[in-house]
Coordinates of N, CA, C and O in Angstrom, one line a residue:
M640 N 10.7 -18.7 64.2 CA 9.7 -17.4 63.5 C 10.5 -16.3 62.5 O 10.1 -15.8 61.5
A641 N 11.9 -16.3 62.8 CA 13.1 -15.4 62.3 C 13.3 -15.7 60.8 O 13.2 -15.3 59.9
K642 N 13.4 -17.0 60.9 CA 13.4 -18.2 59.8 C 12.3 -17.7 58.7 O 12.3 -17.4 57.2
D643 N 11.2 -18.0 59.3 CA 9.9 -17.8 58.4 C 9.9 -16.5 57.6 O 9.5 -16.1 56.6
E644 N 10.6 -15.4 58.2 CA 10.2 -13.9 58.1 C 11.3 -13.7 57.2 O 11.1 -13.0 56.0
N645 N 11.8 -14.3 57.2 CA 13.8 -13.9 56.4 C 13.2 -14.7 55.0 O 13.4 -14.3 53.9
D646 N 12.4 -15.8 55.0 CA 11.8 -17.0 53.5 C 10.8 -15.8 53.1 O 10.8 -15.5 51.8
D647 N 10.0 -14.8 54.0 CA 8.8 -14.3 52.9 C 9.6 -13.1 52.9 O 8.9 -12.5 51.6
D648 N 10.5 -12.6 53.4 CA 11.2 -11.5 52.7 C 11.8 -11.6 51.5 O 11.7 -11.0 50.3
L649 N 12.6 -12.9 51.5 CA 13.1 -13.4 50.1 C 12.4 -13.3 49.2 O 12.4 -13.2 48.1
R650 N 11.3 -14.2 49.1 CA 10.6 -14.4 48.3 C 9.5 -13.4 47.8 O 9.5 -13.1 46.3
A651 N 9.2 -12.0 48.8 CA 8.8 -11.0 48.4 C 9.8 -10.1 47.3 O 9.4 -9.6 46.4
R652 N 11.1 -10.0 47.9 CA 12.2 -9.8 46.7 C 12.0 -10.6 45.8 O 12.2 -9.6 44.6
L653 N 12.2 -11.7 45.7 CA 12.2 -12.3 44.5 C 11.1 -12.4 43.2 O 11.2 -12.0 42.4
D654 N 9.7 -12.1 44.1 CA 8.6 -11.7 43.5 C 8.5 -10.4 42.4 O 8.3 -10.5 41.0
S655 N 9.3 -9.5 43.2 CA 9.5 -8.2 42.7 C 10.3 -7.9 41.8 O 10.4 -7.2 40.9
L656 N 11.4 -8.5 42.0 CA 12.8 -9.1 40.8 C 12.1 -9.6 39.3 O 12.2 -9.3 38.4
S657 N 11.5 -10.8 39.7 CA 10.7 -11.5 38.3 C 9.8 -10.7 37.9 O 9.7 -10.7 36.5
T658 N 9.2 -9.8 38.7 CA 8.2 -8.7 38.1 C 8.8 -7.9 37.2 O 8.5 -7.5 36.0
A659 N 10.1 -7.3 37.9 CA 10.7 -6.3 37.1 C 11.5 -6.8 35.8 O 11.4 -5.8 34.5
L660 N 11.9 -8.3 36.1 CA 12.2 -8.8 35.0 C 11.4 -8.9 33.5 O 12.1 -8.7 32.4
D661 N 10.4 -9.4 33.9 CA 9.5 -9.6 32.8 C 9.2 -8.4 31.6 O 8.9 -8.3 31.3
A662 N 8.8 -7.3 32.9 CA 8.6 -6.0 32.3 C 9.5 -5.5 31.4 O 8.9 -4.8 30.1
Q663 N 11.0 -5.7 31.8 CA 12.1 -5.2 30.7 C 11.9 -6.1 29.9 O 12.4 -5.4 28.6
Q664 N 11.7 -7.8 29.7 CA 11.6 -8.3 28.5 C 10.6 -7.9 27.5 O 11.0 -7.8 26.4
K665 N 9.4 -7.7 28.2 CA 8.4 -7.3 27.5 C 8.7 -5.8 26.6 O 8.5 -5.6 25.3
A666 N 9.2 -4.6 27.3 CA 9.9 -3.5 26.8 C 10.5 -3.7 25.6 O 10.6 -3.1 24.6
S667 N 11.9 -4.5 26.0 CA 12.7 -5.2 24.7 C 12.1 -5.6 23.5 O 12.2 -5.3 22.6
Q668 N 11.1 -6.4 23.6 CA 10.5 -7.1 23.0 C 9.8 -6.1 22.0 O 9.4 -5.9 20.5
D669 N 9.0 -5.0 22.3 CA 8.3 -4.3 22.0 C 9.3 -3.3 20.9 O 9.0 -2.7 19.8
Q670 N 10.4 -2.9 21.9 CA 11.1 -2.0 21.1 C 11.7 -2.5 19.8 O 12.1 -2.3 18.8
K671 N 12.2 -4.0 20.2 CA 12.4 -4.8 18.7 C 11.6 -4.9 17.7 O 11.9 -4.6 16.5
A672 N 10.4 -5.2 18.0 CA 9.2 -4.8 17.0 C 9.1 -3.6 16.5 O 9.1 -3.3 15.1
H673 N 9.0 -2.3 17.2 CA 9.1 -1.3 16.5 C 10.5 -0.7 15.4 O 10.0 -0.4 14.7
S674 N 11.4 -1.4 16.1 CA 12.9 -1.0 15.3 C 12.5 -1.8 13.8 O 13.1 -1.5 12.6
G675 N 12.0 -3.0 14.2 CA 12.0 -3.9 12.6 C 10.7 -3.2 11.4 O 11.2 -3.1 10.2
Q676 N 9.8 -2.3 12.2 CA 8.8 -1.6 11.3 C 9.4 -0.7 10.8 O 9.7 -0.3 9.5
T677 N 10.2 0.1 11.5 CA 11.2 1.1 11.0 C 12.1 0.8 9.9 O 12.0 1.7 9.2
E678 N 12.9 -0.2 10.1 CA 13.4 -0.7 9.2 C 13.3 -1.2 7.9 O 13.5 -1.0 6.8
E679 N 12.0 -1.7 7.9 CA 11.2 -2.5 6.8 C 10.8 -1.0 5.9 O 10.7 -0.9 4.7
A680 N 10.0 -0.1 6.8 CA 9.8 1.2 6.1 C 11.1 2.2 5.4 O 10.7 2.7 4.3
G681 N 12.3 2.0 6.0 CA 13.0 2.4 5.5 C 13.5 1.7 3.9 O 13.9 2.4 2.9
R682 N 13.6 0.7 4.4 CA 13.8 -0.1 2.9 C 13.0 0.2 1.9 O 13.1 0.0 0.8
S683 N 11.6 0.4 2.3 CA 10.7 0.3 1.2 C 11.0 1.8 0.2 O 10.7 1.7 -0.8
I684 N 11.0 2.8 1.2 CA 11.3 4.1 0.9 C 12.3 3.9 0.0 O 12.7 4.4 -1.3
G685 N 13.3 3.3 0.4 CA 14.8 3.2 -0.7 C 14.9 2.4 -1.8 O 15.2 2.8 -3.2
R686 N 13.9 1.4 -1.6 CA 13.5 0.4 -2.8 C 12.6 1.6 -4.2 O 12.6 1.5 -5.3
A687 N 11.7 2.7 -3.2 CA 10.7 3.2 -4.4 C 11.6 4.1 -5.1 O 11.6 4.5 -6.1
M688 N 12.5 5.2 -3.9 CA 13.3 5.7 -4.5 C 14.4 5.3 -5.6 O 14.6 5.8 -6.8
S689 N 14.9 4.4 -5.5 CA 15.7 3.5 -6.4 C 15.1 3.0 -7.8 O 15.6 3.5 -8.9
L690 N 13.7 2.7 -7.6 CA 13.1 2.6 -8.7 C 12.6 3.7 -9.8 O 12.8 4.0 -10.3
G691 N 12.2 4.9 -9.0 CA 11.8 6.3 -9.3 C 13.2 6.6 -10.4 O 13.0 7.3 -11.2
F692 N 14.1 6.7 -9.7 CA 15.6 7.0 -10.5 C 16.1 6.4 -11.5 O 16.3 6.8 -12.6
R693 N 15.5 5.1 -11.6 CA 15.8 4.0 -12.8 C 14.8 4.5 -13.7 O 15.2 4.6 -15.0
V694 N 13.5 4.6 -13.8 CA 12.7 5.2 -14.4 C 12.7 6.4 -14.9 O 13.0 6.7 -16.2
L695 N 13.2 7.2 -14.4 CA 13.6 8.4 -14.9 C 14.7 8.8 -15.6 O 15.1 9.3 -17.2
T696 N 16.0 8.0 -15.0 CA 17.0 7.8 -16.4 C 16.8 7.1 -17.6 O 17.3 7.7 -18.9
E697 N 16.3 5.8 -17.5 CA 16.0 5.2 -18.7 C 14.7 5.9 -19.5 O 15.3 5.9 -20.9
F698 N 14.0 6.5 -18.9 CA 13.0 7.9 -20.0 C 14.0 8.4 -20.6 O 13.9 9.1 -21.7
V699 N 14.6 9.5 -19.6 CA 15.7 10.6 -20.2 C 16.7 10.2 -21.1 O 16.8 10.9 -22.4
A700 N 17.1 8.9 -20.8 CA 17.9 8.6 -21.9 C 17.6 8.2 -23.1 O 18.2 8.5 -24.2
A701 N 16.6 7.3 -23.2 CA 15.8 7.5 -24.7 C 16.0 8.4 -25.0 O 15.8 8.3 -26.5
V702 N 15.4 9.8 -24.8 CA 14.9 11.0 -25.6 C 15.9 11.4 -25.7 O 16.2 11.7 -27.2
V703 N 17.2 11.2 -25.3 CA 18.6 12.0 -25.5 C 19.2 11.4 -26.6 O 19.4 12.1 -27.7
V704 N 18.9 9.8 -26.5 CA 19.5 9.2 -27.6 C 19.0 9.4 -28.7 O 19.3 9.3 -29.8
G705 N 17.3 9.3 -28.9 CA 16.4 10.0 -30.2 C 17.2 11.0 -30.7 O 17.4 10.9 -32.2
G706 N 17.2 12.1 -30.0 CA 17.6 13.2 -30.2 C 18.9 13.3 -31.0 O 19.2 13.8 -31.8
L707 N 20.1 13.0 -30.5 CA 21.2 12.7 -30.6 C 21.2 12.0 -32.3 O 22.2 12.5 -33.0
I708 N 20.4 10.7 -32.3 CA 20.6 10.1 -33.5 C 20.0 11.2 -34.7 O 20.5 11.1 -35.6
G709 N 18.6 11.7 -34.4 CA 18.2 12.5 -35.3 C 19.0 13.5 -35.7 O 18.9 14.1 -36.8
W710 N 19.5 14.1 -34.4 CA 20.6 15.5 -35.3 C 21.5 15.2 -35.9 O 22.1 16.0 -36.9
K711 N 22.4 14.1 -35.5 CA 23.4 13.6 -36.4 C 23.3 13.2 -37.9 O 23.5 13.0 -38.8
L712 N 21.8 12.3 -37.9 CA 21.5 12.0 -39.4 C 20.7 13.1 -40.3 O 20.8 13.4 -41.1
D713 N 20.6 14.4 -39.5 CA 20.1 15.7 -40.0 C 21.3 16.1 -40.6 O 21.4 16.6 -41.6
D714 N 22.3 16.1 -39.9 CA 23.7 16.4 -40.3 C 24.3 15.8 -41.3 O 24.7 16.6 -42.4
W715 N 24.3 14.9 -41.5 CA 24.8 14.1 -42.7 C 23.9 14.3 -43.7 O 24.4 14.0 -45.0
C716 N 22.6 14.2 -43.4 CA 21.6 14.3 -44.9 C 21.8 15.7 -45.4 O 20.7 16.1 -46.1
H717 N 22.1 16.7 -44.8 CA 21.5 18.0 -45.0 C 20.5 18.3 -44.8 O 19.8 19.3 -45.7
T718 N 19.5 17.9 -44.1 CA 17.9 18.0 -43.6 C 17.9 19.0 -42.0 O 18.8 18.7 -41.5
S719 N 16.6 19.7 -42.4 CA 17.2 20.6 -41.3 C 16.4 20.0 -39.9 O 17.2 19.4 -39.2
P720 N 15.2 19.9 -39.6 CA 14.9 19.3 -38.2 C 14.0 17.9 -38.5 O 13.5 17.5 -37.5
L721 N 14.2 17.7 -39.5 CA 13.2 16.3 -40.4 C 13.6 15.2 -39.2 O 12.8 14.7 -38.7
F722 N 14.9 14.8 -39.0 CA 15.2 13.7 -38.5 C 15.0 14.0 -36.9 O 15.0 12.9 -36.0
L723 N 15.5 15.2 -36.7 CA 15.5 15.7 -35.2 C 14.3 15.2 -34.4 O 13.8 14.6 -33.5
I724 N 13.2 15.7 -35.3 CA 11.6 15.5 -34.7 C 11.5 14.3 -34.5 O 10.9 14.0 -33.6
L725 N 12.1 13.3 -35.9 CA 11.2 12.3 -36.2 C 12.0 11.2 -34.9 O 11.2 10.5 -34.3
F726 N 13.2 11.6 -34.4 CA 13.8 10.7 -33.6 C 13.7 11.1 -32.5 O 13.8 10.3 -31.5
L727 N 13.3 12.4 -31.9 CA 12.5 12.6 -31.0 C 11.3 12.3 -30.4 O 11.2 11.6 -29.2
G728 N 10.8 11.7 -31.2 CA 9.3 11.1 -31.3 C 9.5 9.6 -31.1 O 9.1 9.2 -30.0
V729 N 10.4 9.0 -31.4 CA 10.7 7.7 -31.3 C 11.2 7.1 -30.2 O 11.1 6.3 -29.3
G730 N 12.1 8.3 -29.6 CA 12.8 8.1 -28.1 C 12.2 8.5 -27.1 O 12.0 7.7 -26.2
T731 N 11.1 9.1 -27.6 CA 10.1 9.7 -26.7 C 9.2 8.5 -26.4 O 8.7 7.8 -25.1
A732 N 8.9 7.8 -27.5 CA 8.1 6.5 -27.4 C 8.9 5.2 -26.6 O 8.0 4.5 -25.8
A733 N 9.8 5.1 -26.9 CA 11.1 4.2 -26.2 C 11.1 4.6 -25.1 O 11.0 3.5 -24.1
G734 N 10.9 5.5 -24.5 CA 11.1 5.9 -23.1 C 9.9 5.3 -22.3 O 9.7 4.6 -21.1
F735 N 8.2 5.7 -23.1 CA 7.2 5.4 -22.3 C 7.2 4.1 -22.3 O 6.8 3.5 -21.2
W736 N 7.7 3.1 -23.6 CA 7.6 1.8 -23.2 C 8.3 1.2 -22.3 O 8.1 0.3 -21.9
T737 N 9.6 1.7 -22.3 CA 10.3 1.1 -20.9 C 9.6 1.2 -19.7 O 9.5 0.6 -19.1
V738 N 9.3 2.4 -19.5 CA 8.6 2.6 -18.4 C 7.2 1.9 -18.0 O 6.9 1.2 -16.9
Y739 N 6.6 1.6 -19.3 CA 5.5 0.6 -18.9 C 5.9 -0.8 -18.7 O 5.4 -1.8 -18.0
R740 N 7.0 -1.2 -19.5 CA 7.4 -2.8 -19.0 C 7.7 -2.6 -17.6 O 7.6 -3.9 -16.8
I741 N 8.4 -1.7 -16.9 CA 9.1 -1.7 -15.7 C 7.8 -1.7 -15.2 O 7.5 -2.2 -13.7
A742 N 6.7 -1.0 -15.1 CA 5.5 -0.6 -14.1 C 4.4 -2.3 -14.3 O 4.0 -2.2 -13.3
V743 N 4.5 -3.0 -15.2 CA 3.8 -4.0 -15.4 C 4.6 -5.3 -15.3 O 4.0 -6.2 -15.2
K744 N 5.6 -5.3 -14.5 CA 6.4 -6.7 -14.0 C 5.7 -7.5 -12.7 O 4.6 -6.5 -12.1
P745 N 5.6 -8.5 -12.7 CA 5.1 -9.0 -11.6 C 5.3 -8.5 -10.2 O 6.7 -8.4 -10.3
P746 N 4.5 -8.7 -9.2 CA 5.0 -8.3 -8.2 C 6.0 -8.8 -7.4 O 5.7 -10.4 -7.5
G747 N 7.0 -8.6 -6.9 CA 7.7 -9.3 -6.3 C 9.0 -9.8 -7.1 O 10.3 -10.0 -6.7
S748 N 9.2 -9.2 -8.2 CA 10.1 -9.5 -9.4 C 10.8 -8.4 -9.2 O 10.5 -7.6 -9.0
P749 N 12.3 -8.6 -9.3 CA 13.3 -7.6 -9.4 C 12.8 -6.6 -10.3 O 13.0 -6.6 -11.2
G750 N 12.7 -5.3 -9.8 CA 12.6 -4.3 -10.6 C 11.0 -3.4 -10.7 O 11.0 -3.1 -11.6
S751 N 10.3 -4.3 -10.2 CA 8.9 -4.0 -10.1 C 8.6 -3.4 -9.1 O 9.3 -2.9 -8.2
L752 N 7.2 -2.5 -9.4 CA 6.9 -1.3 -8.5 C 6.6 -2.1 -7.1 O 6.2 -0.9 -6.2
T753 N 6.0 -2.9 -7.0 CA 5.7 -3.3 -5.4 C 6.6 -4.6 -5.1 O 7.3 -5.1 -5.9

């Protein structure tokens, strides 16, 4: 009879350990799933910020280059603000065109908005 009681005690302990182990594995899997979602959200924010900075710098660069070309042409040709205004407009149009091209890239392609 003592042997049956020891076996019952051992089985009860084994069952409680198995239950605790299963609960710990489930908690570990839940934590991994949650951290995976957090990492993906971080990557998504990083990609969006990178794309935003790219759009900003390309637009500003186009306007600045257009302005510099117009200013230098005005200096060479001795015209006051004619070429400066003209090339500022051209630079702005080029900046908008660049932003538009980035925005309409197919989803999933490098540098696209989605």
